[in-house]
Coordinates of C-alpha atoms and ligand atoms in Angstrom, one line a residue:
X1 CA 5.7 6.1 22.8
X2 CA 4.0 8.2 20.1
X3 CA 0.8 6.8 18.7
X4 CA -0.5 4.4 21.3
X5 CA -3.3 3.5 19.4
X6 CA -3.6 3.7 15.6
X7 CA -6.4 2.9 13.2
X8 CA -5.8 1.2 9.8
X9 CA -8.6 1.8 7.0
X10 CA -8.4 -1.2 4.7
X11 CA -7.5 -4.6 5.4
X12 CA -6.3 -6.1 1.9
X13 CA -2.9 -7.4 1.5
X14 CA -1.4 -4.0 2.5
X15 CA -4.1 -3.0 5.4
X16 CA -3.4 -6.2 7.3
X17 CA 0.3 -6.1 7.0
X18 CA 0.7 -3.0 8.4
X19 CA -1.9 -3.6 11.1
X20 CA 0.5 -6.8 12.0
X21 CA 3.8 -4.6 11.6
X22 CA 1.8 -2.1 14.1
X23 CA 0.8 -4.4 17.0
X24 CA 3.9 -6.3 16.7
X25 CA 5.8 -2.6 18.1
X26 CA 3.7 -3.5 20.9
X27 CA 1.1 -0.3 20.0
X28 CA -2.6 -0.9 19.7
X29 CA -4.4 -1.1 16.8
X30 CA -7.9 -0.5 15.3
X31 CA -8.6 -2.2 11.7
X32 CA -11.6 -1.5 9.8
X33 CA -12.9 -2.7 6.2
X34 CA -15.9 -1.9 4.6
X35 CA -16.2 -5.7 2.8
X36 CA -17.9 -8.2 5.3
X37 CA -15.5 -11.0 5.9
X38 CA -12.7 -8.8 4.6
X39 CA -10.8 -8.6 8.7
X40 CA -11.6 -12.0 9.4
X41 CA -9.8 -12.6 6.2
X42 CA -7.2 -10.2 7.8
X43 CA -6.4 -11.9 10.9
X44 CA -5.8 -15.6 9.4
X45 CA -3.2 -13.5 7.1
X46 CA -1.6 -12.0 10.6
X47 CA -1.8 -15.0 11.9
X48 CA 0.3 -16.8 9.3
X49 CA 2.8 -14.4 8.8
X50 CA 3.5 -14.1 12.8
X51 CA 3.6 -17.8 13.3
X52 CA 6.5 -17.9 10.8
X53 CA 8.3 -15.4 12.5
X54 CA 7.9 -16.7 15.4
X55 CA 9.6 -20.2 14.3
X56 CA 12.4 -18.1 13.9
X57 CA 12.1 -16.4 17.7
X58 CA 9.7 -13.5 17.0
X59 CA 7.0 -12.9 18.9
X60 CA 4.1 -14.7 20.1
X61 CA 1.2 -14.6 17.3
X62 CA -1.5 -13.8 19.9
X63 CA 0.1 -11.4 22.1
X64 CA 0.4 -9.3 18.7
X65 CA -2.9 -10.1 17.5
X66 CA -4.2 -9.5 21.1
X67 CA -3.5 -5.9 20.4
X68 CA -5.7 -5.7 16.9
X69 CA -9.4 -5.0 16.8
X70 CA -11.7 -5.1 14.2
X71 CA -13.5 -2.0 14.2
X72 CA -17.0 -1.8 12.3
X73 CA -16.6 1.6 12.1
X74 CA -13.9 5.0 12.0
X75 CA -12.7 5.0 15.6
X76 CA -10.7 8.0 17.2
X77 CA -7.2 7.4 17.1
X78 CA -3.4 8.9 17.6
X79 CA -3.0 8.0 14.0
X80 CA -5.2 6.6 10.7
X81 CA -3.2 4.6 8.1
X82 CA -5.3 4.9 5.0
X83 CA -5.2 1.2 3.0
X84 CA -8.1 1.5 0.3
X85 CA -7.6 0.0 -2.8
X86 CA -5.9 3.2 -5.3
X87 CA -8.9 4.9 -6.5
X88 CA -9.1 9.1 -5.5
X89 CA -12.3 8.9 -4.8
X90 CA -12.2 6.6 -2.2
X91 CA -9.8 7.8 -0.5
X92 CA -11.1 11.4 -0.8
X93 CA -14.0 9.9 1.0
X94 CA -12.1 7.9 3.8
X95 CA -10.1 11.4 4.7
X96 CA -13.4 13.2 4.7
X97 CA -14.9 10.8 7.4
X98 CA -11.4 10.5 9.1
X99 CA -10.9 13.7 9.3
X100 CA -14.7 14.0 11.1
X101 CA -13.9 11.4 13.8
X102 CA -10.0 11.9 14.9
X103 CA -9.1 14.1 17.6
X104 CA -7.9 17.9 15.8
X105 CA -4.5 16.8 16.4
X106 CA -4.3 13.0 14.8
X107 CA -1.9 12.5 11.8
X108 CA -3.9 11.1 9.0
X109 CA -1.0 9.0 6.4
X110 CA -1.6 7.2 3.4
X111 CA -0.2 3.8 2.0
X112 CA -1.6 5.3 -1.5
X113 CA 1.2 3.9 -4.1
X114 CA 0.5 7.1 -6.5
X115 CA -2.2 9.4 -5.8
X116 CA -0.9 12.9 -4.8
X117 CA -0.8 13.7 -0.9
X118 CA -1.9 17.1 -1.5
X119 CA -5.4 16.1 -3.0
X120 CA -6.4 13.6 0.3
X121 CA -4.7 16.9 2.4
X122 CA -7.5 18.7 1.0
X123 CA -10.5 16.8 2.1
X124 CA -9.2 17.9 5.4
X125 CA -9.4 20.8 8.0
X126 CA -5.8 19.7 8.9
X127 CA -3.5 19.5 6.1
X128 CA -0.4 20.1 8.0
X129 CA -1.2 17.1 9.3
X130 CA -2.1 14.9 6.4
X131 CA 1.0 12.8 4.7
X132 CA 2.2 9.8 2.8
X133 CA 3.3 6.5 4.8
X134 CA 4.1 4.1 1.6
X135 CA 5.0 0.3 3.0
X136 CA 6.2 -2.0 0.4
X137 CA 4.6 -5.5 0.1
X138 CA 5.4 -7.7 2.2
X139 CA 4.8 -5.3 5.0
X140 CA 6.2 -7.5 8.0
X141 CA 9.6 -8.2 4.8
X142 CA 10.4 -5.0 3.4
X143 CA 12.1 -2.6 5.0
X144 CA 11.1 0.5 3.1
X145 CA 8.6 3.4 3.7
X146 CA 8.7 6.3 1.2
X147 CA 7.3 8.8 3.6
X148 CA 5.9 11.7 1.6
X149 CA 5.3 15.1 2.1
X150 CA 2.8 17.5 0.5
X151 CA 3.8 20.9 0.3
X152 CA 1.8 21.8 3.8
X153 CA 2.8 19.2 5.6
X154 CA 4.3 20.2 8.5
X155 CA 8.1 19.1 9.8
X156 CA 6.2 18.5 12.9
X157 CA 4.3 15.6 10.9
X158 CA 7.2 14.0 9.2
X159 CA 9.6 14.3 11.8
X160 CA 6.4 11.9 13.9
X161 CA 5.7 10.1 10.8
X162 CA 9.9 9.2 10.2
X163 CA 9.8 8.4 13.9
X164 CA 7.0 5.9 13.9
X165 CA 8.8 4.4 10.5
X166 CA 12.0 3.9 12.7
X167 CA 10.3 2.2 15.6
X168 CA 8.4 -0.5 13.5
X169 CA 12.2 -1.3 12.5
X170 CA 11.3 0.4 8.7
X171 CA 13.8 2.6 6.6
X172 CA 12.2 5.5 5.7
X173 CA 12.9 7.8 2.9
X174 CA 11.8 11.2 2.5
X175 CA 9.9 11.8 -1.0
X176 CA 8.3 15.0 -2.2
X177 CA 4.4 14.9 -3.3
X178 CA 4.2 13.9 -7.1
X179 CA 1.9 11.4 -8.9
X180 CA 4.1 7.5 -8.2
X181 CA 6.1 9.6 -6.0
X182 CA 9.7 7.4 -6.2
X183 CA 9.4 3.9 -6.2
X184 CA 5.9 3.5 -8.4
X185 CA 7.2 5.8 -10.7
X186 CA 10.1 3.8 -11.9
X187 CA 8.9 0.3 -11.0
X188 CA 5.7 0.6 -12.8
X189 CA 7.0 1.5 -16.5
X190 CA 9.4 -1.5 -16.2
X191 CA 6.4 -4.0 -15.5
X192 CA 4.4 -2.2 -18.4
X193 CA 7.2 -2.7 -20.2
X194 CA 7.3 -6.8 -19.7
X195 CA 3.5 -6.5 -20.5
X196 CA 4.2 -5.4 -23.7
X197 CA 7.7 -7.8 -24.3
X198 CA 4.8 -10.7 -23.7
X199 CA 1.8 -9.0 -25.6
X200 CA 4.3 -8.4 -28.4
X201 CA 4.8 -12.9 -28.1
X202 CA 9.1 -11.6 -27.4
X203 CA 8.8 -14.7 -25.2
X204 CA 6.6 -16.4 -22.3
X205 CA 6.1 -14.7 -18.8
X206 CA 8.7 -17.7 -17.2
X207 CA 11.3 -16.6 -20.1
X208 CA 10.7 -12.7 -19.2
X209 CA 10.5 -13.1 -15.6
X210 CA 14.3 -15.5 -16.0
X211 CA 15.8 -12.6 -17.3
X212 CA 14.9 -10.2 -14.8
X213 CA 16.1 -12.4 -11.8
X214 CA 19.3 -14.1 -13.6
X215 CA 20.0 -11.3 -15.3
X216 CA 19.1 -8.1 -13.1
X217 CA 19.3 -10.2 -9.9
X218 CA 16.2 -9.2 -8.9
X219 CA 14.6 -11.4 -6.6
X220 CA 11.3 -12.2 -8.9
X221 CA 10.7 -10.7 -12.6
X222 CA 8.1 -8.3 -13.5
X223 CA 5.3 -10.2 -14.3
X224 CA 5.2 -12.4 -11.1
X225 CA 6.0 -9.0 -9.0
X226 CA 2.7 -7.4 -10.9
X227 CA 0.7 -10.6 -9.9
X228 CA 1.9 -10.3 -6.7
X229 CA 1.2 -6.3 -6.4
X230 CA -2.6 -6.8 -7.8
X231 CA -2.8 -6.3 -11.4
X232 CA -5.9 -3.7 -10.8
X233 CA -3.6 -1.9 -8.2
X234 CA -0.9 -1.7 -11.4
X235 CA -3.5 -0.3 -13.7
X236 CA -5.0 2.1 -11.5
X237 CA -1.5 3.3 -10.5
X238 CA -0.6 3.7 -14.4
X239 CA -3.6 5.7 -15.0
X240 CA -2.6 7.9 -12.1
X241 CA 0.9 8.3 -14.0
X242 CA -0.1 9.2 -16.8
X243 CA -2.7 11.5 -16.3
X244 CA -0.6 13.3 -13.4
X245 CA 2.4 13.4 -15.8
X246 CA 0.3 13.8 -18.5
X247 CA 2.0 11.5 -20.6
X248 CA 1.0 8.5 -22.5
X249 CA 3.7 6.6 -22.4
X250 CA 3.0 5.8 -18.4
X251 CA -1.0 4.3 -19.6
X252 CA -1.7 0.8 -18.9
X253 CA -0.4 -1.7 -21.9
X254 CA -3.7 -3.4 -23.3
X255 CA -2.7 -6.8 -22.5
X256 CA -2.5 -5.8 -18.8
X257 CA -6.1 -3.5 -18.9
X258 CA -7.8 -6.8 -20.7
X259 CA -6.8 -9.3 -17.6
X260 CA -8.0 -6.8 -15.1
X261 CA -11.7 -6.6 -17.2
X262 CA -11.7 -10.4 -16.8
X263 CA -10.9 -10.5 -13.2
X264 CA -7.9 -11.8 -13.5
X265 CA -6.3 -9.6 -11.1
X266 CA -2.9 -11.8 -10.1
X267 CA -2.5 -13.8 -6.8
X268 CA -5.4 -12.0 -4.8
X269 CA -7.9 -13.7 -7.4
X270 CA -6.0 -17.0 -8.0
X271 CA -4.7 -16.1 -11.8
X272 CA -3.3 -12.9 -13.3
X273 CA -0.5 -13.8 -15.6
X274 CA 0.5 -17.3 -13.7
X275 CA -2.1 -19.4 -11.8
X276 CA -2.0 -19.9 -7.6
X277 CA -3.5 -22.6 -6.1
Ligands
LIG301 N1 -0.4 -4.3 -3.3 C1 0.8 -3.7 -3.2 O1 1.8 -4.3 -3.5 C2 0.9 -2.4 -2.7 C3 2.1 -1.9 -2.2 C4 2.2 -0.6 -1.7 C5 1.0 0.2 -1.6 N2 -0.2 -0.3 -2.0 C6 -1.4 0.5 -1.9 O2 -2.1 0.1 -0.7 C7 -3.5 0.3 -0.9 C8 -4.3 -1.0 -0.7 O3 -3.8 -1.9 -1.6 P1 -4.0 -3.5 -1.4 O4 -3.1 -4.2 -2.3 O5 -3.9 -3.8 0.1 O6 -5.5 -3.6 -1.9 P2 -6.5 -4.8 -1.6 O7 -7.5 -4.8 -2.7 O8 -5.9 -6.0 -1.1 O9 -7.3 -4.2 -0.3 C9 -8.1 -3.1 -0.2 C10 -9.1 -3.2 0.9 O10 -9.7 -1.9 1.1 C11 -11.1 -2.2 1.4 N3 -11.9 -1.0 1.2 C12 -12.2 -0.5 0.0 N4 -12.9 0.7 0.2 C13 -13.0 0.9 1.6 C14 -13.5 1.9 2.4 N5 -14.2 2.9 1.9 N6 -13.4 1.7 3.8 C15 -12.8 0.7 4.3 N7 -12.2 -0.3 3.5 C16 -12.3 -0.2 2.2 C17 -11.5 -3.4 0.5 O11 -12.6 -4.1 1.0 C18 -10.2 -4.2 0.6 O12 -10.2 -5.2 1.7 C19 -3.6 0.9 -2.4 O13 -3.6 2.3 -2.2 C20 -2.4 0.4 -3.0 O14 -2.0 1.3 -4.1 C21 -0.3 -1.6 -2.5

């Protein structure tokens, strides 16, 4: 098995998901966060989710959580997953320590939803080995991983990197380096898009969200998909798009930039265009 043990940076809603989605292919796994409380936090999600699945004959929760540690700092690894929230500079300064720490020959990937592979790449003495592993939220749910390439990645890399997508039981599609890469660059224009339907009063968020699942058959409508992404994720992502495109017409509507000032960042806070308990 390739990448016995792999560390995950980050354990918000994408960090622990993939630590879970890890373990769970029976590989060991390392999970550090810089916020205090943030793994604890971590594990009761894990816990959660893999009790579900198990009602329906997955595994056993602890054996999978038996294989997660939290880590209080970088630990050498086969593998980092980088799970940050989308800001460069960040993640500029996680690939800096990472690449410090892992052995010469580790992979270092990123769940980034938008920032370009080839600027984390070059924090690094390894860029060959330096690519994008994008999961989709729900981790242990959704089945895709854009895996992303910068122009020095190696095939060596995502040929590992397509592998490892594979055996956590993942599709992966192969994506060339670009600000949103694929999936953020068409799904984010059509949630800006609703933003401005409701700031423009077209109709409520339960009137605009009907239409997309009655009408496109998607499973939820772009407002409650937004809540559920993180609205500051979604702004940060536009801002990526639009100044990697340079084009306006990818920049953050105002409605959306004005609930993200007043912390209302979607289900992570408890209110972003709907309210969760
Ligand atoms: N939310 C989604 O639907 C989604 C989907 C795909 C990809 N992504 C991407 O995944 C990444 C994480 O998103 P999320 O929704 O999990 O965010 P989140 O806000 O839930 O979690 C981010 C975590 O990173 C931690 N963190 C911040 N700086 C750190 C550092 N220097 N070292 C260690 N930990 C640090 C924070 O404490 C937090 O726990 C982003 O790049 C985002 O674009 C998000």
């Amino acid at each position: 098995m390739e990448f016995q043990h792999v560390l995950v940076v980050g354990a918000g809603q994408m960090g622990s998901g993939i630590a879970q989605v890890v373990a769970a292919s029976g590989r060991r796994v390392s999970l550090h966060d810089s916020s205090p409380g943030a793994t604890e936090r971590a594990f009761e999600t894990m816990r959660v989710s893999l009790e579900k699945l198990a009602a329906k004959g997955g595994a056993d929760p602890d054996e999978t959580l038996a294989r997660v540690s939290a880590v209080k700092e970088l630990v050498a690894a086969d593998l980092m997953i980088e799970a940050v929230h989308e800001e460069i500079s960040a993640k500029e300064a996680v690939f800096r320590a990472a690449d410090r720490t892992l052995g010469e020959r580790a992979i270092l990937a990123s769940n980034t939803s938008s920032i370009p592979i080839a600027a984390l790449a070059e924090m690094t003495s390894r860029p060959d080995r330096v690519i994008g592993m994008h999961f989709f939220n729900p981790v242990p749910v959704l089945a895709l991983v854009e895996v992303i390439r910068s122009v020095e990645t190696s095939d060596e890399t995502a040929g590992a990197i397509l592998g490892l997508a594979r055996e956590l039981g993942k599709e992966p599609v192969e994506v060339r380096d670009g600000p949103g890469f694929v999936a953020n660059r068409i799904l984010m224009p059509y949630l800006n898009e609703a933003v401005y339907a409701l700031q423009a009063g077209i109709a409520e968020p339960e009137a605009i969200d009907t239409v997309a699942r009655l009408g496109f058959g998607h499973p939820m409508g772009p407002l409650a998909l937004a809540d559920m992404i993180g609205l500051d994720t979604c702004v940060a992502i536009m801002h990526v798009l639009a100044r990697g495109l340079g084009d306006e017409k990818y920049a953050p509507c105002p409605l959306l930039q004005e609930h993200v000032a007043a912390g209302r960042l979607g289900r992570k806070s408890g209110r972003g265009f709907y309210s969760y308990g």
